[in-house]
PDB file of C-alpha atoms in Angstrom:
ATOM      1  CA  SER A   1       4.111 -23.701 -20.335  1.00  0.00           C
ATOM      2  CA  PRO A   2       4.811 -24.604 -16.757  1.00  0.00           C
ATOM      3  CA  PRO A   3       1.951 -23.779 -14.393  1.00  0.00           C
ATOM      4  CA  GLN A   4       1.315 -20.227 -13.077  1.00  0.00           C
ATOM      5  CA  PRO A   5       0.224 -19.415  -9.467  1.00  0.00           C
ATOM      6  CA  LEU A   6      -3.307 -17.881  -9.383  1.00  0.00           C
ATOM      7  CA  LEU A   7      -3.030 -15.405  -6.171  1.00  0.00           C
ATOM      8  CA  LEU A   8      -6.525 -14.317  -4.267  1.00  0.00           C
ATOM      9  CA  ILE A   9      -6.426 -12.116  -1.543  1.00  0.00           C
ATOM     10  CA  ARG A  10      -9.388 -11.233   0.655  1.00  0.00           C
ATOM     11  CA  GLY A  11      -9.913  -8.196   2.275  1.00  0.00           C
ATOM     12  CA  ASP A  12     -11.401  -7.012   5.628  1.00  0.00           C
ATOM     13  CA  TYR A  13     -13.105  -3.972   3.926  1.00  0.00           C
ATOM     14  CA  GLU A  14     -15.447  -3.083   0.543  1.00  0.00           C
ATOM     15  CA  GLU A  15     -13.368  -4.250  -2.473  1.00  0.00           C
ATOM     16  CA  THR A  16     -14.168  -2.070  -5.644  1.00  0.00           C
ATOM     17  CA  ARG A  17     -11.755  -1.834  -8.890  1.00  0.00           C
ATOM     18  CA  GLU A  18     -10.450   1.162 -10.091  1.00  0.00           C
ATOM     19  CA  GLN A  19     -12.561   3.037 -12.561  1.00  0.00           C
ATOM     20  CA  GLU A  20     -10.904   4.857 -15.491  1.00  0.00           C
ATOM     21  CA  PRO A  21     -10.488   7.824 -16.423  1.00  0.00           C
ATOM     22  CA  ASN A  22      -8.998   8.863 -12.857  1.00  0.00           C
ATOM     23  CA  GLN A  23      -5.632  10.430 -14.216  1.00  0.00           C
ATOM     24  CA  ASP A  24      -6.331  13.619 -12.296  1.00  0.00           C
ATOM     25  CA  ARG A  25      -8.070  15.609  -9.259  1.00  0.00           C
ATOM     26  CA  ALA A  26     -10.893  16.339 -11.477  1.00  0.00           C
ATOM     27  CA  THR A  27     -11.967  12.452 -12.710  1.00  0.00           C
ATOM     28  CA  ALA A  28     -10.820  10.860  -8.910  1.00  0.00           C
ATOM     29  CA  GLY A  29     -12.427   7.915  -8.420  1.00  0.00           C
ATOM     30  CA  GLU A  30     -14.486   8.011  -4.984  1.00  0.00           C
ATOM     31  CA  LEU A  31     -12.593   6.239  -2.058  1.00  0.00           C
ATOM     32  CA  LEU A  32     -14.455   5.084   1.643  1.00  0.00           C
ATOM     33  CA  VAL A  33     -12.623   4.686   4.921  1.00  0.00           C
ATOM     34  CA  LYS A  34     -12.613   0.914   5.465  1.00  0.00           C
ATOM     35  CA  SER A  35     -12.251  -0.105   2.065  1.00  0.00           C
ATOM     36  CA  THR A  36     -10.225  -1.516  -0.852  1.00  0.00           C
ATOM     37  CA  VAL A  37      -9.515  -0.133  -4.297  1.00  0.00           C
ATOM     38  CA  ASN A  38      -8.195  -2.594  -6.679  1.00  0.00           C
ATOM     39  CA  GLY A  39      -6.168  -1.107  -9.886  1.00  0.00           C
ATOM     40  CA  ARG A  40      -3.662  -1.655 -12.276  1.00  0.00           C
ATOM     41  CA  PHE A  41      -1.245   0.958 -13.817  1.00  0.00           C
ATOM     42  CA  GLU A  42      -2.022   0.467 -17.730  1.00  0.00           C
ATOM     43  CA  SER A  43       0.567   2.323 -19.378  1.00  0.00           C
ATOM     44  CA  PRO A  44       3.824   3.828 -18.553  1.00  0.00           C
ATOM     45  CA  GLY A  45       3.303   7.234 -16.605  1.00  0.00           C
ATOM     46  CA  ASP A  46       0.225   6.122 -15.467  1.00  0.00           C
ATOM     47  CA  GLU A  47      -1.382   7.472 -12.136  1.00  0.00           C
ATOM     48  CA  ASP A  48      -4.976   7.081 -10.191  1.00  0.00           C
ATOM     49  CA  TRP A  49      -6.290   9.459  -8.536  1.00  0.00           C
ATOM     50  CA  TYR A  50      -8.974   9.085  -5.826  1.00  0.00           C
ATOM     51  CA  ARG A  51     -11.266  11.235  -3.723  1.00  0.00           C
ATOM     52  CA  LEU A  52     -11.672  10.793   0.127  1.00  0.00           C
ATOM     53  CA  THR A  53     -14.218  12.746   2.598  1.00  0.00           C
ATOM     54  CA  LEU A  54     -12.878  12.990   6.021  1.00  0.00           C
ATOM     55  CA  SER A  55     -13.512  15.096   8.921  1.00  0.00           C
ATOM     56  CA  LYS A  56     -11.759  16.940  10.916  1.00  0.00           C
ATOM     57  CA  GLU A  57      -8.626  15.245  13.225  1.00  0.00           C
ATOM     58  CA  GLN A  58     -10.136  11.970  11.589  1.00  0.00           C
ATOM     59  CA  SER A  59      -7.070   9.585  11.194  1.00  0.00           C
ATOM     60  CA  VAL A  60      -6.644   6.946   8.684  1.00  0.00           C
ATOM     61  CA  VAL A  61      -3.830   5.154   7.579  1.00  0.00           C
ATOM     62  CA  ILE A  62      -3.539   4.885   3.512  1.00  0.00           C
ATOM     63  CA  HIS A  63      -1.163   1.959   2.328  1.00  0.00           C
ATOM     64  CA  THR A  64      -0.811  -0.014  -1.126  1.00  0.00           C
ATOM     65  CA  LEU A  65      -0.243  -3.848  -1.657  1.00  0.00           C
ATOM     66  CA  ALA A  66       1.602  -4.460  -4.946  1.00  0.00           C
ATOM     67  CA  GLN A  67       4.958  -6.075  -3.680  1.00  0.00           C
ATOM     68  CA  ARG A  68       4.176  -8.058  -1.114  1.00  0.00           C
ATOM     69  CA  HIS A  69       1.755 -10.632  -1.673  1.00  0.00           C
ATOM     70  CA  LEU A  70       0.695  -9.799  -5.508  1.00  0.00           C
ATOM     71  CA  ARG A  71       4.196 -10.175  -6.548  1.00  0.00           C
ATOM     72  CA  ALA A  72       3.608  -6.981  -9.167  1.00  0.00           C
ATOM     73  CA  PRO A  73       6.647  -5.615 -10.239  1.00  0.00           C
ATOM     74  CA  ALA A  74       4.979  -2.047  -9.669  1.00  0.00           C
ATOM     75  CA  ASP A  75       6.765   0.263  -7.268  1.00  0.00           C
ATOM     76  CA  THR A  76       4.318   2.539  -5.792  1.00  0.00           C
ATOM     77  CA  PHE A  77       4.212   6.128  -4.452  1.00  0.00           C
ATOM     78  CA  ILE A  78       1.102   7.603  -2.751  1.00  0.00           C
ATOM     79  CA  GLU A  79       0.429  11.154  -1.999  1.00  0.00           C
ATOM     80  CA  VAL A  80      -2.236  13.315  -0.303  1.00  0.00           C
ATOM     81  CA  TYR A  81      -3.472  16.707  -1.317  1.00  0.00           C
ATOM     82  CA  ASP A  82      -6.231  19.241   0.128  1.00  0.00           C
ATOM     83  CA  ALA A  83      -8.759  20.353  -2.334  1.00  0.00           C
ATOM     84  CA  THR A  84      -6.878  22.826  -3.154  1.00  0.00           C
ATOM     85  CA  GLY A  85      -4.162  20.615  -4.826  1.00  0.00           C
ATOM     86  CA  LYS A  86      -1.235  21.171  -2.073  1.00  0.00           C
ATOM     87  CA  GLN A  87       0.451  18.323  -1.111  1.00  0.00           C
ATOM     88  CA  LEU A  88      -0.034  17.285   2.338  1.00  0.00           C
ATOM     89  CA  ALA A  89       1.689  13.680   2.950  1.00  0.00           C
ATOM     90  CA  GLU A  90       3.783  11.184   0.870  1.00  0.00           C
ATOM     91  CA  ASN A  91       5.309   7.756   0.853  1.00  0.00           C
ATOM     92  CA  ASP A  92       7.403   6.278  -1.290  1.00  0.00           C
ATOM     93  CA  ASP A  93       8.441   2.703   1.083  1.00  0.00           C
ATOM     94  CA  ALA A  94       6.799   2.327   4.165  1.00  0.00           C
ATOM     95  CA  ALA A  95       9.552   1.126   6.969  1.00  0.00           C
ATOM     96  CA  GLN A  96       6.590  -1.161   7.888  1.00  0.00           C
ATOM     97  CA  PHE A  97       7.028  -3.406   5.184  1.00  0.00           C
ATOM     98  CA  MET A  98      10.543  -3.599   5.053  1.00  0.00           C
ATOM     99  CA  GLY A  99      10.995  -6.994   6.883  1.00  0.00           C
ATOM    100  CA  GLN A 100       8.891  -8.603   4.033  1.00  0.00           C
ATOM    101  CA  VAL A 101      11.192  -9.665   1.677  1.00  0.00           C
ATOM    102  CA  TRP A 102       9.711 -11.189  -1.864  1.00  0.00           C
ATOM    103  CA  HIS A 103      11.887 -12.091  -4.711  1.00  0.00           C
ATOM    104  CA  ASP A 104      14.663 -11.439  -2.813  1.00  0.00           C
ATOM    105  CA  PHE A 105      14.504  -7.754  -2.426  1.00  0.00           C
ATOM    106  CA  GLU A 106      12.862  -5.943   0.152  1.00  0.00           C
ATOM    107  CA  SER A 107       9.051  -4.561  -0.515  1.00  0.00           C
ATOM    108  CA  GLN A 108       8.208  -1.380  -2.143  1.00  0.00           C
ATOM    109  CA  ASP A 109       4.892  -0.887  -1.334  1.00  0.00           C
ATOM    110  CA  SER A 110       3.631   2.504   0.728  1.00  0.00           C
ATOM    111  CA  ARG A 111       1.729   3.565   3.845  1.00  0.00           C
ATOM    112  CA  GLN A 112       0.841   6.804   4.940  1.00  0.00           C
ATOM    113  CA  ALA A 113      -1.076   7.630   8.310  1.00  0.00           C
ATOM    114  CA  PHE A 114      -2.492  10.766   7.898  1.00  0.00           C
ATOM    115  CA  THR A 115      -4.897  12.823  10.157  1.00  0.00           C
ATOM    116  CA  ALA A 116      -7.116  15.188   8.138  1.00  0.00           C
ATOM    117  CA  PRO A 117      -6.396  18.680   9.201  1.00  0.00           C
ATOM    118  CA  ALA A 118     -10.376  20.209   8.498  1.00  0.00           C
ATOM    119  CA  ASP A 119     -13.257  18.512   7.231  1.00  0.00           C
ATOM    120  CA  GLY A 120     -13.647  18.326   3.721  1.00  0.00           C
ATOM    121  CA  ASP A 121     -12.568  16.099   0.420  1.00  0.00           C
ATOM    122  CA  TYR A 122      -8.810  14.680   0.163  1.00  0.00           C
ATOM    123  CA  TYR A 123      -6.890  13.465  -2.757  1.00  0.00           C
ATOM    124  CA  VAL A 124      -4.717  10.503  -3.057  1.00  0.00           C
ATOM    125  CA  ARG A 125      -2.212   9.664  -5.959  1.00  0.00           C
ATOM    126  CA  VAL A 126      -0.942   6.258  -6.802  1.00  0.00           C
ATOM    127  CA  ARG A 127       1.710   6.251  -9.168  1.00  0.00           C
ATOM    128  CA  ASP A 128       4.324   3.761 -10.145  1.00  0.00           C
ATOM    129  CA  GLN A 129       8.218   5.132 -10.486  1.00  0.00           C
ATOM    130  CA  THR A 130       9.498   2.189 -12.110  1.00  0.00           C
ATOM    131  CA  GLY A 131       7.084   2.715 -15.227  1.00  0.00           C
ATOM    132  CA  ALA A 132       5.811  -1.286 -14.701  1.00  0.00           C
ATOM    133  CA  ALA A 133       2.915  -0.820 -16.761  1.00  0.00           C
ATOM    134  CA  SER A 134       1.361  -4.005 -17.751  1.00  0.00           C
ATOM    135  CA  PRO A 135      -1.508  -6.459 -16.954  1.00  0.00           C
ATOM    136  CA  GLN A 136       0.699  -7.934 -14.001  1.00  0.00           C
ATOM    137  CA  ALA A 137       1.411  -4.086 -12.884  1.00  0.00           C
ATOM    138  CA  VAL A 138      -1.599  -4.810 -10.224  1.00  0.00           C
ATOM    139  CA  TYR A 139      -2.120  -2.879  -6.992  1.00  0.00           C
ATOM    140  CA  ARG A 140      -4.247  -2.816  -4.216  1.00  0.00           C
ATOM    141  CA  LEU A 141      -5.317   0.737  -2.078  1.00  0.00           C
ATOM    142  CA  SER A 142      -6.741   0.678   1.021  1.00  0.00           C
ATOM    143  CA  VAL A 143      -7.660   2.952   3.585  1.00  0.00           C
ATOM    144  CA  GLU A 144      -8.630   2.348   7.380  1.00  0.00           C
ATOM    145  CA  PRO A 145      -9.053   4.165  10.398  1.00  0.00           C
ATOM    146  CA  TYR A 146      -5.447   4.830  12.221  1.00  0.00           C
ATOM    147  CA  GLY A 147      -5.018   3.462  15.960  1.00  0.00           C
ATOM    148  CA  PRO A 148      -3.337   1.304  17.963  1.00  0.00           C
ATOM    149  CA  ASP A 149      -1.984  -1.856  15.763  1.00  0.00           C
ATOM    150  CA  PHE A 150       1.663  -3.501  15.158  1.00  0.00           C
ATOM    151  CA  ALA A 151       3.243  -6.451  12.680  1.00  0.00           C
ATOM    152  CA  VAL A 152       5.470  -8.874  13.348  1.00  0.00           C
ATOM    153  CA  PHE A 153       7.869 -10.398  11.083  1.00  0.00           C
ATOM    154  CA  GLN A 154      10.528 -13.258  11.054  1.00  0.00           C
ATOM    155  CA  TRP A 155      13.106 -14.255   8.783  1.00  0.00           C
ATOM    156  CA  PRO A 156      15.935 -16.822   8.894  1.00  0.00           C
ATOM    157  CA  ASP A 157      19.212 -14.791   9.659  1.00  0.00           C
ATOM    158  CA  ALA A 158      21.300 -16.626   6.983  1.00  0.00           C
ATOM    159  CA  VAL A 159      20.758 -19.291   4.619  1.00  0.00           C
ATOM    160  CA  PRO A 160      20.582 -22.163   6.967  1.00  0.00           C
ATOM    161  CA  VAL A 161      22.629 -25.391   6.159  1.00  0.00           C
ATOM    162  CA  TRP A 162      20.028 -28.248   7.729  1.00  0.00           C
ATOM    163  CA  GLY A 163      21.283 -31.514   8.560  1.00  0.00           C
ATOM    164  CA  PRO A 164      22.177 -33.096  11.446  1.00  0.00           C
ATOM    165  CA  GLY A 165      23.701 -31.091  13.922  1.00  0.00           C
ATOM    166  CA  SER A 166      22.216 -27.829  12.616  1.00  0.00           C
ATOM    167  CA  THR A 167      20.788 -24.708  13.836  1.00  0.00           C
ATOM    168  CA  ALA A 168      19.581 -21.569  12.570  1.00  0.00           C
ATOM    169  CA  ALA A 169      18.894 -18.371  13.913  1.00  0.00           C
ATOM    170  CA  PHE A 170      16.089 -16.451  13.164  1.00  0.00           C
ATOM    171  CA  VAL A 171      15.540 -12.750  13.216  1.00  0.00           C
ATOM    172  CA  THR A 172      12.409 -11.019  14.360  1.00  0.00           C
ATOM    173  CA  GLN A 173      11.438  -7.618  13.887  1.00  0.00           C
ATOM    174  CA  VAL A 174       8.301  -5.573  15.569  1.00  0.00           C
ATOM    175  CA  PHE A 175       7.091  -2.315  13.894  1.00  0.00           C
ATOM    176  CA  ALA A 176       3.862  -0.853  16.326  1.00  0.00           C
ATOM    177  CA  TRP A 177       2.344   2.210  15.350  1.00  0.00           C
ATOM    178  CA  GLY A 178      -1.082   4.473  16.909  1.00  0.00           C
ATOM    179  CA  GLY A 179       0.544   5.209  20.147  1.00  0.00           C
ATOM    180  CA  LEU A 180       1.014   1.067  20.900  1.00  0.00           C
ATOM    181  CA  LYS A 181       4.492   0.616  22.539  1.00  0.00           C
ATOM    182  CA  SER A 182       6.774  -2.539  20.857  1.00  0.00           C
TER     183      SER A 182
END
């Protein structure tokens, strides 16, 4: 068989692995600000829960990396709940990733900015919307402080025809958040 690429990604924060069981709030794994959890959707309908402790008005960004860079078949969906089970936020496909195209389609990774309304525990549920349970259905869930930041994406406007005298155009898109103006 042909050689297969081995993708390795290193983040800026502490790295852990998902610990089963974590399929509901009662068994939620610990999630820290400035951390990344590496998880997998092991069976159809698998969902993973994490507990995140925040202070009142503390703002974080919760995001997944699955299709981007990992080439995983997962279409992640993240939700944030309070300790009573009330849903406070959700995200399916993050606009900040729409400029990143892999496998000839746009990324379905998720990104949610969240500000805690009170001191306490919050629960993050990560699930896959495609049923892509397999050893390849992996994701990275990261939590980091929310603040001014940006991302720039650039890609060819069309399929360029390379050769003498040819030209190519590129589209550049800037996403800014946290009060930063683009």
